[in-house]
Amino acid sequence: MRASEQIPGQVNPAWPARLHVVTGKGGTGKTTVAAALALGLAAGGRRTLLVEVEGRQGIAELFGLGPLPYEERRVAGTPDGGEVRALAVDAELALLEYLDMFYKLGAAGRALRKFGAIDFATTIAPGLRDVLLTGKVKEATTRTVDRRRVYHAVVLDAPPTGRIGRFLNVTAETARLAKVGPIKTQSENVATLLRSPMTAVHVVTLLEEMPVQETVDAIADLDALGIPIGKVIVNATRPPLLTGTKVNQAELRRGLAAAGLATDRATVSGLYAEAKAYLTRHELEESLRVELAELGEPMVELPLLPGGVDRAALDTLAAELLGTQ
Amino acid sequence: MDRILADPGVRIVVCCGSGGVGKTTTAAALALRAAERHGRRTVVLTIDPARRLAQSLGLTELDNTPRQVKGIEADESGGELHAMMLDMKRTFDEVVLAHTDPTRAAEIFANPFYQAMSSTFSGTQEYMAMEKLGQLHARGEWDLIVVDTPPSRSALDFLDAPARLSRFLDGRMLRLLLAPARAGGRSMFSLVTASFGMFSRVVQKVLGAQLLTDLSGFVAALDSMFGGFRQRAEQTYRILQARETAFLLVAAPEPDAVREAAYFAGRLGEERMPLAGLVLNRVHRTTAEGLSAERSRAAAEELERSGGFGAAADALRVHAALAEQATRERRVAAVFTDAYPAVPTVEVAAQPADVHDVDGLRTVGDALSQP
């Protein structure tokens, strides 16, 4: 089924979650993939929310905007009336918002902030910080107005694979510190959402050893925590360039001559060395692809976009992700 | 690079840059070269090495002490290579033990706040990497210490986190928590203490009273160590500013990594920390410079149309893709070199397969030392 043919309000069958958590080793392009997914899921006149939690302002950078404040604001639209909003969650402000909701702090809250108390609280208990961040994400995911969901889907540009288990395992972190009270309740609610079919964690990787290893490790971690895995997204893949015939220098020289190119030693041996290096790289990539497939999770491959990431590139990736290209 | 590695005045090399650019490999390759070629007694402090690279250095477990790497070719030069992986929690424990008596230390270790803080990533890893660097340096038994920096969300965290953490540990928040009564008597603090009293009430409500008890317990137990924490962080900071330190920025020719390196270069300048150069990893270049990408691709298409020479057409397509990538990477790298023309740059060619043995490190070391 094409995304545009779906009934409004229903989830996309290929991406059935409401909360899409996108992780991956640093440098694999998880922010780009998260943005493309948010765009893709907004197709068909829907509204999605793209969230970042690490204060990197990666979303703003990607869409060529100034730093995003702690507020949900439109960053992109789709031709069919869809809309992506973005939110950079700030742990301090999330805590104030949270305290205000429960305790009506007002000016006193601002004084606390000026005084560094909030920074203090979130520094001394990083687990608390994560509960606040994921709590805000949960709130946006489940928010309704007039009994209708405000967001068709929420896409979280999450911390990298090395930290994702700890970040999502909020109850374990807070259980150590807060044994009673609203924070405990909040972390339990977040944990329930994260372990439900409403959530899917997607792991972005490249066909390189370290990112693949971290993908394998992260999936094992998340499995052990009972957090549902969505897809393995293989980013920046290249179409194979070799048709399979093995090249040798003599044949290469004849080919160059036939094409009217120079056949000096340097050119021939240079091209030969390049082809051999390519083959080595390609074989390694193939074995890594097999390793990923053996995980048994659904896989999506995205092409390398050599021109860098602009809006057109994001649209291309979105179409690839949703299978609507 | 050999000039830096051979210079007896350089005692510390810090490799920094964003995640996934090959920092650890660069650090290990430099340390190996310093030991083999320049006869230096070298230790490499790694933070989170790839498993196979760690194994090739003989690092099978994270035990927080330098272990000599066997099987390197340093007989002639007389150098030694030692390697260690940072154990964040253990390093923190050692700091606590060094600054307080065993009873206090036991109290601190048992406190849930200490457990949370010493094992989570929020700045602690950076602080502990600095701390370990300070320890290794203070022992004076190394000719050269090569440091790999933590996989932070940003390379700048390595500089900022320790200061943040020590400021925090030494901060008035903690002092107030320790002695709310003492602070309450001063009128100039009345507004602050009023909100602080409310803060603790709110914390009690939100988190429960037990948490606050644990917190003040933690704070009270750490009280004796505050000065020590800050002093140590400042000491290490000064070492980083000294002439005996060389910072190496590590980047890959990708827009994000290069932008990060440029930010970092700016910061090092502001902090008056010595930037020795930029290592550009995973650079693609062609070995047949004379043949352009367009020409090569057109020839491949022509060969395909006329039939035969399939393998030659493949090779031409590989060359075209490589030549285009090389051009793109040069453009990306220019963002840095245009902004910092005075910073020497060394390029390391992309290896067809990942590096995970001593031979591979040696090859990288050779590439790093190309003039």
mmCIF file with all atom_site columns, N, CA and C in Angstrom, chain A residues 54 61 99 103 108 112 115 120 124 126 166 176-177 179-180 182-183 209-210 217 238 241-243 255 258 260-261 270-271 274 281 306, chain B residues 50-52 119-120 153 168 174 176-177 192 195 198-199 205-207 210-211 215 259 286-287 295 309 314 317 319 325 328 352 354 356:
data_model
loop_
_atom_site.group_PDB
_atom_site.id
_atom_site.type_symbol
_atom_site.label_atom_id
_atom_site.label_alt_id
_atom_site.label_comp_id
_atom_site.label_asym_id
_atom_site.label_entity_id
_atom_site.label_seq_id
_atom_site.pdbx_PDB_ins_code
_atom_site.Cartn_x
_atom_site.Cartn_y
_atom_site.Cartn_z
_atom_site.occupancy
_atom_site.B_iso_or_equiv
_atom_site.pdbx_formal_charge
_atom_site.auth_seq_id
_atom_site.auth_comp_id
_atom_site.auth_asym_id
_atom_site.auth_atom_id
_atom_site.pdbx_PDB_model_num
ATOM 1   N N  . GLU A 1 54  ? 19.842 16.045 22.735  1.00 0.00 ? 54  GLU A N  1
ATOM 2   C CA . GLU A 1 54  ? 21.226 16.159 23.196  1.00 0.00 ? 54  GLU A CA 1
ATOM 3   C C  . GLU A 1 54  ? 21.784 17.569 23.088  1.00 0.00 ? 54  GLU A C  1
ATOM 4   N N  . GLU A 1 61  ? 20.476 22.716 12.129  1.00 0.00 ? 61  GLU A N  1
ATOM 5   C CA . GLU A 1 61  ? 21.576 22.667 11.168  1.00 0.00 ? 61  GLU A CA 1
ATOM 6   C C  . GLU A 1 61  ? 21.131 22.018 9.859   1.00 0.00 ? 61  GLU A C  1
ATOM 7   N N  . LEU A 1 99  ? 7.623  20.663 36.999  1.00 0.00 ? 99  LEU A N  1
ATOM 8   C CA . LEU A 1 99  ? 7.348  21.135 38.362  1.00 0.00 ? 99  LEU A CA 1
ATOM 9   C C  . LEU A 1 99  ? 6.164  22.090 38.355  1.00 0.00 ? 99  LEU A C  1
ATOM 10  N N  . TYR A 1 103 ? 3.242  21.674 40.656  1.00 0.00 ? 103 TYR A N  1
ATOM 11  C CA . TYR A 1 103 ? 3.353  22.473 41.873  1.00 0.00 ? 103 TYR A CA 1
ATOM 12  C C  . TYR A 1 103 ? 3.157  23.965 41.688  1.00 0.00 ? 103 TYR A C  1
ATOM 13  N N  . ALA A 1 108 ? 9.173  31.537 41.489  1.00 0.00 ? 108 ALA A N  1
ATOM 14  C CA . ALA A 1 108 ? 10.127 30.792 42.316  1.00 0.00 ? 108 ALA A CA 1
ATOM 15  C C  . ALA A 1 108 ? 10.909 29.805 41.457  1.00 0.00 ? 108 ALA A C  1
ATOM 16  N N  . LEU A 1 112 ? 14.923 29.523 40.967  1.00 0.00 ? 112 LEU A N  1
ATOM 17  C CA . LEU A 1 112 ? 15.673 28.278 41.136  1.00 0.00 ? 112 LEU A CA 1
ATOM 18  C C  . LEU A 1 112 ? 16.623 28.083 39.972  1.00 0.00 ? 112 LEU A C  1
ATOM 19  N N  . PHE A 1 115 ? 19.594 30.286 39.919  1.00 0.00 ? 115 PHE A N  1
ATOM 20  C CA . PHE A 1 115 ? 20.454 29.902 41.013  1.00 0.00 ? 115 PHE A CA 1
ATOM 21  C C  . PHE A 1 115 ? 21.244 28.622 40.683  1.00 0.00 ? 115 PHE A C  1
ATOM 22  N N  . PHE A 1 120 ? 21.872 21.720 38.771  1.00 0.00 ? 120 PHE A N  1
ATOM 23  C CA . PHE A 1 120 ? 22.388 20.859 39.832  1.00 0.00 ? 120 PHE A CA 1
ATOM 24  C C  . PHE A 1 120 ? 21.647 19.519 39.858  1.00 0.00 ? 120 PHE A C  1
ATOM 25  N N  . ILE A 1 124 ? 23.496 15.992 38.934  1.00 0.00 ? 124 ILE A N  1
ATOM 26  C CA . ILE A 1 124 ? 23.833 15.001 39.953  1.00 0.00 ? 124 ILE A CA 1
ATOM 27  C C  . ILE A 1 124 ? 23.115 13.685 39.682  1.00 0.00 ? 124 ILE A C  1
ATOM 28  N N  . PRO A 1 126 ? 21.960 12.006 36.415  1.00 0.00 ? 126 PRO A N  1
ATOM 29  C CA . PRO A 1 126 ? 21.746 11.957 34.961  1.00 0.00 ? 126 PRO A CA 1
ATOM 30  C C  . PRO A 1 126 ? 20.518 11.127 34.595  1.00 0.00 ? 126 PRO A C  1
ATOM 31  N N  . ARG A 1 166 ? 20.933 2.652  28.176  1.00 0.00 ? 166 ARG A N  1
ATOM 32  C CA . ARG A 1 166 ? 20.815 3.379  29.440  1.00 0.00 ? 166 ARG A CA 1
ATOM 33  C C  . ARG A 1 166 ? 19.770 4.492  29.332  1.00 0.00 ? 166 ARG A C  1
ATOM 34  N N  . ARG A 1 176 ? 16.915 3.603  41.409  1.00 0.00 ? 176 ARG A N  1
ATOM 35  C CA . ARG A 1 176 ? 18.004 3.711  42.369  1.00 0.00 ? 176 ARG A CA 1
ATOM 36  C C  . ARG A 1 176 ? 17.865 4.956  43.228  1.00 0.00 ? 176 ARG A C  1
ATOM 37  N N  . LEU A 1 177 ? 17.346 6.030  42.613  1.00 0.00 ? 177 LEU A N  1
ATOM 38  C CA . LEU A 1 177 ? 17.352 7.321  43.292  1.00 0.00 ? 177 LEU A CA 1
ATOM 39  C C  . LEU A 1 177 ? 15.999 7.672  43.897  1.00 0.00 ? 177 LEU A C  1
ATOM 40  N N  . LYS A 1 179 ? 12.520 6.423  45.061  1.00 0.00 ? 179 LYS A N  1
ATOM 41  C CA . LYS A 1 179 ? 11.777 5.199  45.341  1.00 0.00 ? 179 LYS A CA 1
ATOM 42  C C  . LYS A 1 179 ? 10.267 5.447  45.396  1.00 0.00 ? 179 LYS A C  1
ATOM 43  N N  . VAL A 1 180 ? 9.878  6.704  45.604  1.00 0.00 ? 180 VAL A N  1
ATOM 44  C CA . VAL A 1 180 ? 8.454  7.051  45.590  1.00 0.00 ? 180 VAL A CA 1
ATOM 45  C C  . VAL A 1 180 ? 8.291  8.381  44.870  1.00 0.00 ? 180 VAL A C  1
ATOM 46  N N  . PRO A 1 182 ? 6.152  11.382 42.252  1.00 0.00 ? 182 PRO A N  1
ATOM 47  C CA . PRO A 1 182 ? 5.730  11.536 40.852  1.00 0.00 ? 182 PRO A CA 1
ATOM 48  C C  . PRO A 1 182 ? 6.814  11.171 39.830  1.00 0.00 ? 182 PRO A C  1
ATOM 49  N N  . ILE A 1 183 ? 8.087  11.408 40.150  1.00 0.00 ? 183 ILE A N  1
ATOM 50  C CA . ILE A 1 183 ? 9.144  11.066 39.204  1.00 0.00 ? 183 ILE A CA 1
ATOM 51  C C  . ILE A 1 183 ? 9.153  9.560  38.961  1.00 0.00 ? 183 ILE A C  1
ATOM 52  N N  . GLU A 1 209 ? 32.873 -1.792 9.888   1.00 0.00 ? 209 GLU A N  1
ATOM 53  C CA . GLU A 1 209 ? 32.931 -2.733 11.002  1.00 0.00 ? 209 GLU A CA 1
ATOM 54  C C  . GLU A 1 209 ? 32.396 -2.206 12.332  1.00 0.00 ? 209 GLU A C  1
ATOM 55  N N  . MET A 1 210 ? 32.900 -1.032 12.746  1.00 0.00 ? 210 MET A N  1
ATOM 56  C CA . MET A 1 210 ? 32.507 -0.520 14.069  1.00 0.00 ? 210 MET A CA 1
ATOM 57  C C  . MET A 1 210 ? 31.007 -0.250 14.167  1.00 0.00 ? 210 MET A C  1
ATOM 58  N N  . ASP A 1 217 ? 25.475 -5.025 19.045  1.00 0.00 ? 217 ASP A N  1
ATOM 59  C CA . ASP A 1 217 ? 25.475 -4.884 20.510  1.00 0.00 ? 217 ASP A CA 1
ATOM 60  C C  . ASP A 1 217 ? 24.224 -4.173 21.008  1.00 0.00 ? 217 ASP A C  1
ATOM 61  N N  . ARG A 1 238 ? 26.266 2.208  -1.620  1.00 0.00 ? 238 ARG A N  1
ATOM 62  C CA . ARG A 1 238 ? 26.561 2.519  -3.021  1.00 0.00 ? 238 ARG A CA 1
ATOM 63  C C  . ARG A 1 238 ? 26.153 1.342  -3.874  1.00 0.00 ? 238 ARG A C  1
ATOM 64  N N  . LEU A 1 241 ? 29.633 -1.529 -8.422  1.00 0.00 ? 241 LEU A N  1
ATOM 65  C CA . LEU A 1 241 ? 30.182 -0.998 -9.669  1.00 0.00 ? 241 LEU A CA 1
ATOM 66  C C  . LEU A 1 241 ? 30.797 -2.084 -10.537 1.00 0.00 ? 241 LEU A C  1
ATOM 67  N N  . LEU A 1 242 ? 31.056 -3.224 -9.935  1.00 0.00 ? 242 LEU A N  1
ATOM 68  C CA . LEU A 1 242 ? 31.710 -4.269 -10.711 1.00 0.00 ? 242 LEU A CA 1
ATOM 69  C C  . LEU A 1 242 ? 30.668 -5.285 -11.158 1.00 0.00 ? 242 LEU A C  1
ATOM 70  N N  . THR A 1 243 ? 30.770 -5.700 -12.392 1.00 0.00 ? 243 THR A N  1
ATOM 71  C CA . THR A 1 243 ? 29.777 -6.640 -12.902 1.00 0.00 ? 243 THR A CA 1
ATOM 72  C C  . THR A 1 243 ? 30.177 -8.079 -12.646 1.00 0.00 ? 243 THR A C  1
ATOM 73  N N  . GLY A 1 255 ? 41.290 -2.571 -23.021 1.00 0.00 ? 255 GLY A N  1
ATOM 74  C CA . GLY A 1 255 ? 40.042 -1.817 -22.886 1.00 0.00 ? 255 GLY A CA 1
ATOM 75  C C  . GLY A 1 255 ? 40.284 -0.313 -23.002 1.00 0.00 ? 255 GLY A C  1
ATOM 76  N N  . ALA A 1 258 ? 40.918 0.544  -26.530 1.00 0.00 ? 258 ALA A N  1
ATOM 77  C CA . ALA A 1 258 ? 39.682 0.506  -27.316 1.00 0.00 ? 258 ALA A CA 1
ATOM 78  C C  . ALA A 1 258 ? 38.849 1.768  -27.092 1.00 0.00 ? 258 ALA A C  1
ATOM 79  N N  . GLY A 1 260 ? 40.124 4.614  -26.501 1.00 0.00 ? 260 GLY A N  1
ATOM 80  C CA . GLY A 1 260 ? 40.926 5.749  -26.938 1.00 0.00 ? 260 GLY A CA 1
ATOM 81  C C  . GLY A 1 260 ? 41.599 6.494  -25.795 1.00 0.00 ? 260 GLY A C  1
ATOM 82  N N  . LEU A 1 261 ? 41.848 5.808  -24.684 1.00 0.00 ? 261 LEU A N  1
ATOM 83  C CA . LEU A 1 261 ? 42.497 6.464  -23.546 1.00 0.00 ? 261 LEU A CA 1
ATOM 84  C C  . LEU A 1 261 ? 43.976 6.094  -23.497 1.00 0.00 ? 261 LEU A C  1
ATOM 85  N N  . GLY A 1 270 ? 47.448 2.112  -11.954 1.00 0.00 ? 270 GLY A N  1
ATOM 86  C CA . GLY A 1 270 ? 46.614 2.914  -11.046 1.00 0.00 ? 270 GLY A CA 1
ATOM 87  C C  . GLY A 1 270 ? 45.177 2.419  -11.054 1.00 0.00 ? 270 GLY A C  1
ATOM 88  N N  . LEU A 1 271 ? 44.611 2.272  -12.230 1.00 0.00 ? 271 LEU A N  1
ATOM 89  C CA . LEU A 1 271 ? 43.221 1.810  -12.336 1.00 0.00 ? 271 LEU A CA 1
ATOM 90  C C  . LEU A 1 271 ? 43.086 0.394  -11.786 1.00 0.00 ? 271 LEU A C  1
ATOM 91  N N  . GLU A 1 274 ? 43.065 0.537  -8.047  1.00 0.00 ? 274 GLU A N  1
ATOM 92  C CA . GLU A 1 274 ? 41.782 1.082  -7.567  1.00 0.00 ? 274 GLU A CA 1
ATOM 93  C C  . GLU A 1 274 ? 40.682 0.027  -7.627  1.00 0.00 ? 274 GLU A C  1
ATOM 94  N N  . ARG A 1 281 ? 37.006 -3.750 -0.505  1.00 0.00 ? 281 ARG A N  1
ATOM 95  C CA . ARG A 1 281 ? 36.010 -2.991 0.249   1.00 0.00 ? 281 ARG A CA 1
ATOM 96  C C  . ARG A 1 281 ? 34.619 -3.606 0.046   1.00 0.00 ? 281 ARG A C  1
ATOM 97  N N  . PRO A 1 306 ? 25.842 11.823 -2.626  1.00 0.00 ? 306 PRO A N  1
ATOM 98  C CA . PRO A 1 306 ? 27.158 12.470 -2.634  1.00 0.00 ? 306 PRO A CA 1
ATOM 99  C C  . PRO A 1 306 ? 27.082 13.987 -2.502  1.00 0.00 ? 306 PRO A C  1
ATOM 100 N N  . ALA B 2 50  ? 37.634 -0.233 19.600  1.00 0.00 ? 50  ALA B N  1
ATOM 101 C CA . ALA B 2 50  ? 36.951 -1.352 18.952  1.00 0.00 ? 50  ALA B CA 1
ATOM 102 C C  . ALA B 2 50  ? 37.561 -2.631 19.515  1.00 0.00 ? 50  ALA B C  1
ATOM 103 N N  . ARG B 2 51  ? 36.711 -3.635 19.657  1.00 0.00 ? 51  ARG B N  1
ATOM 104 C CA . ARG B 2 51  ? 37.136 -4.844 20.341  1.00 0.00 ? 51  ARG B CA 1
ATOM 105 C C  . ARG B 2 51  ? 38.402 -5.445 19.716  1.00 0.00 ? 51  ARG B C  1
ATOM 106 N N  . ARG B 2 52  ? 38.409 -5.527 18.392  1.00 0.00 ? 52  ARG B N  1
ATOM 107 C CA . ARG B 2 52  ? 39.542 -6.198 17.766  1.00 0.00 ? 52  ARG B CA 1
ATOM 108 C C  . ARG B 2 52  ? 40.817 -5.379 17.842  1.00 0.00 ? 52  ARG B C  1
ATOM 109 N N  . SER B 2 119 ? 28.996 6.200  37.279  1.00 0.00 ? 119 SER B N  1
ATOM 110 C CA . SER B 2 119 ? 28.896 5.224  36.211  1.00 0.00 ? 119 SER B CA 1
ATOM 111 C C  . SER B 2 119 ? 28.113 5.739  35.000  1.00 0.00 ? 119 SER B C  1
ATOM 112 N N  . THR B 2 120 ? 27.607 6.954  35.067  1.00 0.00 ? 120 THR B N  1
ATOM 113 C CA . THR B 2 120 ? 26.914 7.460  33.884  1.00 0.00 ? 120 THR B CA 1
ATOM 114 C C  . THR B 2 120 ? 27.829 8.396  33.106  1.00 0.00 ? 120 THR B C  1
ATOM 115 N N  . ARG B 2 153 ? 29.300 13.763 22.492  1.00 0.00 ? 153 ARG B N  1
ATOM 116 C CA . ARG B 2 153 ? 28.420 14.245 21.444  1.00 0.00 ? 153 ARG B CA 1
ATOM 117 C C  . ARG B 2 153 ? 29.132 15.366 20.696  1.00 0.00 ? 153 ARG B C  1
ATOM 118 N N  . PHE B 2 168 ? 30.791 22.258 39.651  1.00 0.00 ? 168 PHE B N  1
ATOM 119 C CA . PHE B 2 168 ? 29.608 21.720 40.290  1.00 0.00 ? 168 PHE B CA 1
ATOM 120 C C  . PHE B 2 168 ? 29.934 21.134 41.661  1.00 0.00 ? 168 PHE B C  1
ATOM 121 N N  . LEU B 2 174 ? 26.066 22.933 46.458  1.00 0.00 ? 174 LEU B N  1
ATOM 122 C CA . LEU B 2 174 ? 26.440 21.870 47.374  1.00 0.00 ? 174 LEU B CA 1
ATOM 123 C C  . LEU B 2 174 ? 26.661 22.423 48.771  1.00 0.00 ? 174 LEU B C  1
ATOM 124 N N  . LEU B 2 176 ? 25.292 24.992 50.078  1.00 0.00 ? 176 LEU B N  1
ATOM 125 C CA . LEU B 2 176 ? 23.990 25.314 50.660  1.00 0.00 ? 176 LEU B CA 1
ATOM 126 C C  . LEU B 2 176 ? 23.284 24.065 51.144  1.00 0.00 ? 176 LEU B C  1
ATOM 127 N N  . LEU B 2 177 ? 23.356 23.029 50.336  1.00 0.00 ? 177 LEU B N  1
ATOM 128 C CA . LEU B 2 177 ? 22.720 21.776 50.725  1.00 0.00 ? 177 LEU B CA 1
ATOM 129 C C  . LEU B 2 177 ? 23.319 21.253 52.023  1.00 0.00 ? 177 LEU B C  1
ATOM 130 N N  . VAL B 2 192 ? 17.378 33.867 47.945  1.00 0.00 ? 192 VAL B N  1
ATOM 131 C CA . VAL B 2 192 ? 17.942 32.615 47.462  1.00 0.00 ? 192 VAL B CA 1
ATOM 132 C C  . VAL B 2 192 ? 17.585 31.459 48.389  1.00 0.00 ? 192 VAL B C  1
ATOM 133 N N  . SER B 2 195 ? 13.963 30.443 48.165  1.00 0.00 ? 195 SER B N  1
ATOM 134 C CA . SER B 2 195 ? 13.633 29.535 47.065  1.00 0.00 ? 195 SER B CA 1
ATOM 135 C C  . SER B 2 195 ? 14.328 28.204 47.265  1.00 0.00 ? 195 SER B C  1
ATOM 136 N N  . MET B 2 198 ? 12.301 26.126 49.431  1.00 0.00 ? 198 MET B N  1
ATOM 137 C CA . MET B 2 198 ? 11.193 25.601 48.657  1.00 0.00 ? 198 MET B CA 1
ATOM 138 C C  . MET B 2 198 ? 11.669 24.524 47.701  1.00 0.00 ? 198 MET B C  1
ATOM 139 N N  . PHE B 2 199 ? 12.875 24.744 47.193  1.00 0.00 ? 199 PHE B N  1
ATOM 140 C CA . PHE B 2 199 ? 13.434 23.740 46.294  1.00 0.00 ? 199 PHE B CA 1
ATOM 141 C C  . PHE B 2 199 ? 13.524 22.388 46.987  1.00 0.00 ? 199 PHE B C  1
ATOM 142 N N  . LYS B 2 205 ? 8.943  16.469 47.672  1.00 0.00 ? 205 LYS B N  1
ATOM 143 C CA . LYS B 2 205 ? 7.648  16.032 47.162  1.00 0.00 ? 205 LYS B CA 1
ATOM 144 C C  . LYS B 2 205 ? 7.805  15.196 45.903  1.00 0.00 ? 205 LYS B C  1
ATOM 145 N N  . VAL B 2 206 ? 8.660  15.699 45.006  1.00 0.00 ? 206 VAL B N  1
ATOM 146 C CA . VAL B 2 206 ? 8.769  15.052 43.702  1.00 0.00 ? 206 VAL B CA 1
ATOM 147 C C  . VAL B 2 206 ? 9.540  13.736 43.787  1.00 0.00 ? 206 VAL B C  1
ATOM 148 N N  . LEU B 2 207 ? 10.611 13.789 44.490  1.00 0.00 ? 207 LEU B N  1
ATOM 149 C CA . LEU B 2 207 ? 11.506 12.629 44.476  1.00 0.00 ? 207 LEU B CA 1
ATOM 150 C C  . LEU B 2 207 ? 11.394 11.777 45.738  1.00 0.00 ? 207 LEU B C  1
ATOM 151 N N  . GLN B 2 210 ? 13.589 10.341 50.982  1.00 0.00 ? 210 GLN B N  1
ATOM 152 C CA . GLN B 2 210 ? 14.755 9.459  51.049  1.00 0.00 ? 210 GLN B CA 1
ATOM 153 C C  . GLN B 2 210 ? 15.853 9.946  50.103  1.00 0.00 ? 210 GLN B C  1
ATOM 154 N N  . LEU B 2 211 ? 15.405 10.457 48.950  1.00 0.00 ? 211 LEU B N  1
ATOM 155 C CA . LEU B 2 211 ? 16.369 10.923 47.963  1.00 0.00 ? 211 LEU B CA 1
ATOM 156 C C  . LEU B 2 211 ? 17.173 12.094 48.507  1.00 0.00 ? 211 LEU B C  1
ATOM 157 N N  . LEU B 2 215 ? 21.065 12.438 49.128  1.00 0.00 ? 215 LEU B N  1
ATOM 158 C CA . LEU B 2 215 ? 21.791 13.526 48.492  1.00 0.00 ? 215 LEU B CA 1
ATOM 159 C C  . LEU B 2 215 ? 22.646 14.263 49.504  1.00 0.00 ? 215 LEU B C  1
ATOM 160 N N  . ARG B 2 259 ? 33.525 20.503 10.257  1.00 0.00 ? 259 ARG B N  1
ATOM 161 C CA . ARG B 2 259 ? 32.989 21.668 10.963  1.00 0.00 ? 259 ARG B CA 1
ATOM 162 C C  . ARG B 2 259 ? 33.345 21.577 12.444  1.00 0.00 ? 259 ARG B C  1
ATOM 163 N N  . THR B 2 286 ? 42.887 9.260  -6.047  1.00 0.00 ? 286 THR B N  1
ATOM 164 C CA . THR B 2 286 ? 43.045 8.333  -7.157  1.00 0.00 ? 286 THR B CA 1
ATOM 165 C C  . THR B 2 286 ? 44.526 8.170  -7.441  1.00 0.00 ? 286 THR B C  1
ATOM 166 N N  . THR B 2 287 ? 44.863 7.036  -8.007  1.00 0.00 ? 287 THR B N  1
ATOM 167 C CA . THR B 2 287 ? 46.267 6.805  -8.339  1.00 0.00 ? 287 THR B CA 1
ATOM 168 C C  . THR B 2 287 ? 46.522 7.121  -9.815  1.00 0.00 ? 287 THR B C  1
ATOM 169 N N  . ARG B 2 295 ? 35.739 11.833 -18.201 1.00 0.00 ? 295 ARG B N  1
ATOM 170 C CA . ARG B 2 295 ? 36.384 11.093 -19.278 1.00 0.00 ? 295 ARG B CA 1
ATOM 171 C C  . ARG B 2 295 ? 36.270 9.589  -19.011 1.00 0.00 ? 295 ARG B C  1
ATOM 172 N N  . PHE B 2 309 ? 35.221 -6.057 -23.102 1.00 0.00 ? 309 PHE B N  1
ATOM 173 C CA . PHE B 2 309 ? 35.946 -5.205 -22.148 1.00 0.00 ? 309 PHE B CA 1
ATOM 174 C C  . PHE B 2 309 ? 35.113 -4.844 -20.908 1.00 0.00 ? 309 PHE B C  1
ATOM 175 N N  . ASP B 2 314 ? 34.249 -1.703 -15.871 1.00 0.00 ? 314 ASP B N  1
ATOM 176 C CA . ASP B 2 314 ? 34.071 -1.682 -14.411 1.00 0.00 ? 314 ASP B CA 1
ATOM 177 C C  . ASP B 2 314 ? 35.154 -0.834 -13.756 1.00 0.00 ? 314 ASP B C  1
ATOM 178 N N  . ARG B 2 317 ? 34.620 2.765  -14.220 1.00 0.00 ? 317 ARG B N  1
ATOM 179 C CA . ARG B 2 317 ? 33.541 3.313  -13.374 1.00 0.00 ? 317 ARG B CA 1
ATOM 180 C C  . ARG B 2 317 ? 34.012 3.495  -11.933 1.00 0.00 ? 317 ARG B C  1
ATOM 181 N N  . HIS B 2 319 ? 37.011 4.064  -11.038 1.00 0.00 ? 319 HIS B N  1
ATOM 182 C CA . HIS B 2 319 ? 37.902 5.230  -11.050 1.00 0.00 ? 319 HIS B CA 1
ATOM 183 C C  . HIS B 2 319 ? 37.101 6.540  -11.057 1.00 0.00 ? 319 HIS B C  1
ATOM 184 N N  . GLN B 2 325 ? 34.677 11.405 -5.676  1.00 0.00 ? 325 GLN B N  1
ATOM 185 C CA . GLN B 2 325 ? 34.724 11.447 -4.217  1.00 0.00 ? 325 GLN B CA 1
ATOM 186 C C  . GLN B 2 325 ? 35.927 12.272 -3.746  1.00 0.00 ? 325 GLN B C  1
ATOM 187 N N  . ARG B 2 328 ? 35.156 15.905 -4.078  1.00 0.00 ? 328 ARG B N  1
ATOM 188 C CA . ARG B 2 328 ? 34.212 16.319 -3.044  1.00 0.00 ? 328 ARG B CA 1
ATOM 189 C C  . ARG B 2 328 ? 34.927 16.495 -1.706  1.00 0.00 ? 328 ARG B C  1
ATOM 190 N N  . PRO B 2 352 ? 41.218 -0.051 2.486   1.00 0.00 ? 352 PRO B N  1
ATOM 191 C CA . PRO B 2 352 ? 40.101 -0.854 1.983   1.00 0.00 ? 352 PRO B CA 1
ATOM 192 C C  . PRO B 2 352 ? 39.388 -1.618 3.099   1.00 0.00 ? 352 PRO B C  1
ATOM 193 N N  . ASP B 2 354 ? 39.109 -2.292 7.617   1.00 0.00 ? 354 ASP B N  1
ATOM 194 C CA . ASP B 2 354 ? 39.393 -1.636 8.893   1.00 0.00 ? 354 ASP B CA 1
ATOM 195 C C  . ASP B 2 354 ? 40.714 -2.127 9.494   1.00 0.00 ? 354 ASP B C  1
ATOM 196 N N  . HIS B 2 356 ? 42.820 -3.554 12.402  1.00 0.00 ? 356 HIS B N  1
ATOM 197 C CA . HIS B 2 356 ? 42.757 -4.147 13.735  1.00 0.00 ? 356 HIS B CA 1
ATOM 198 C C  . HIS B 2 356 ? 43.948 -5.016 14.078  1.00 0.00 ? 356 HIS B C  1
#
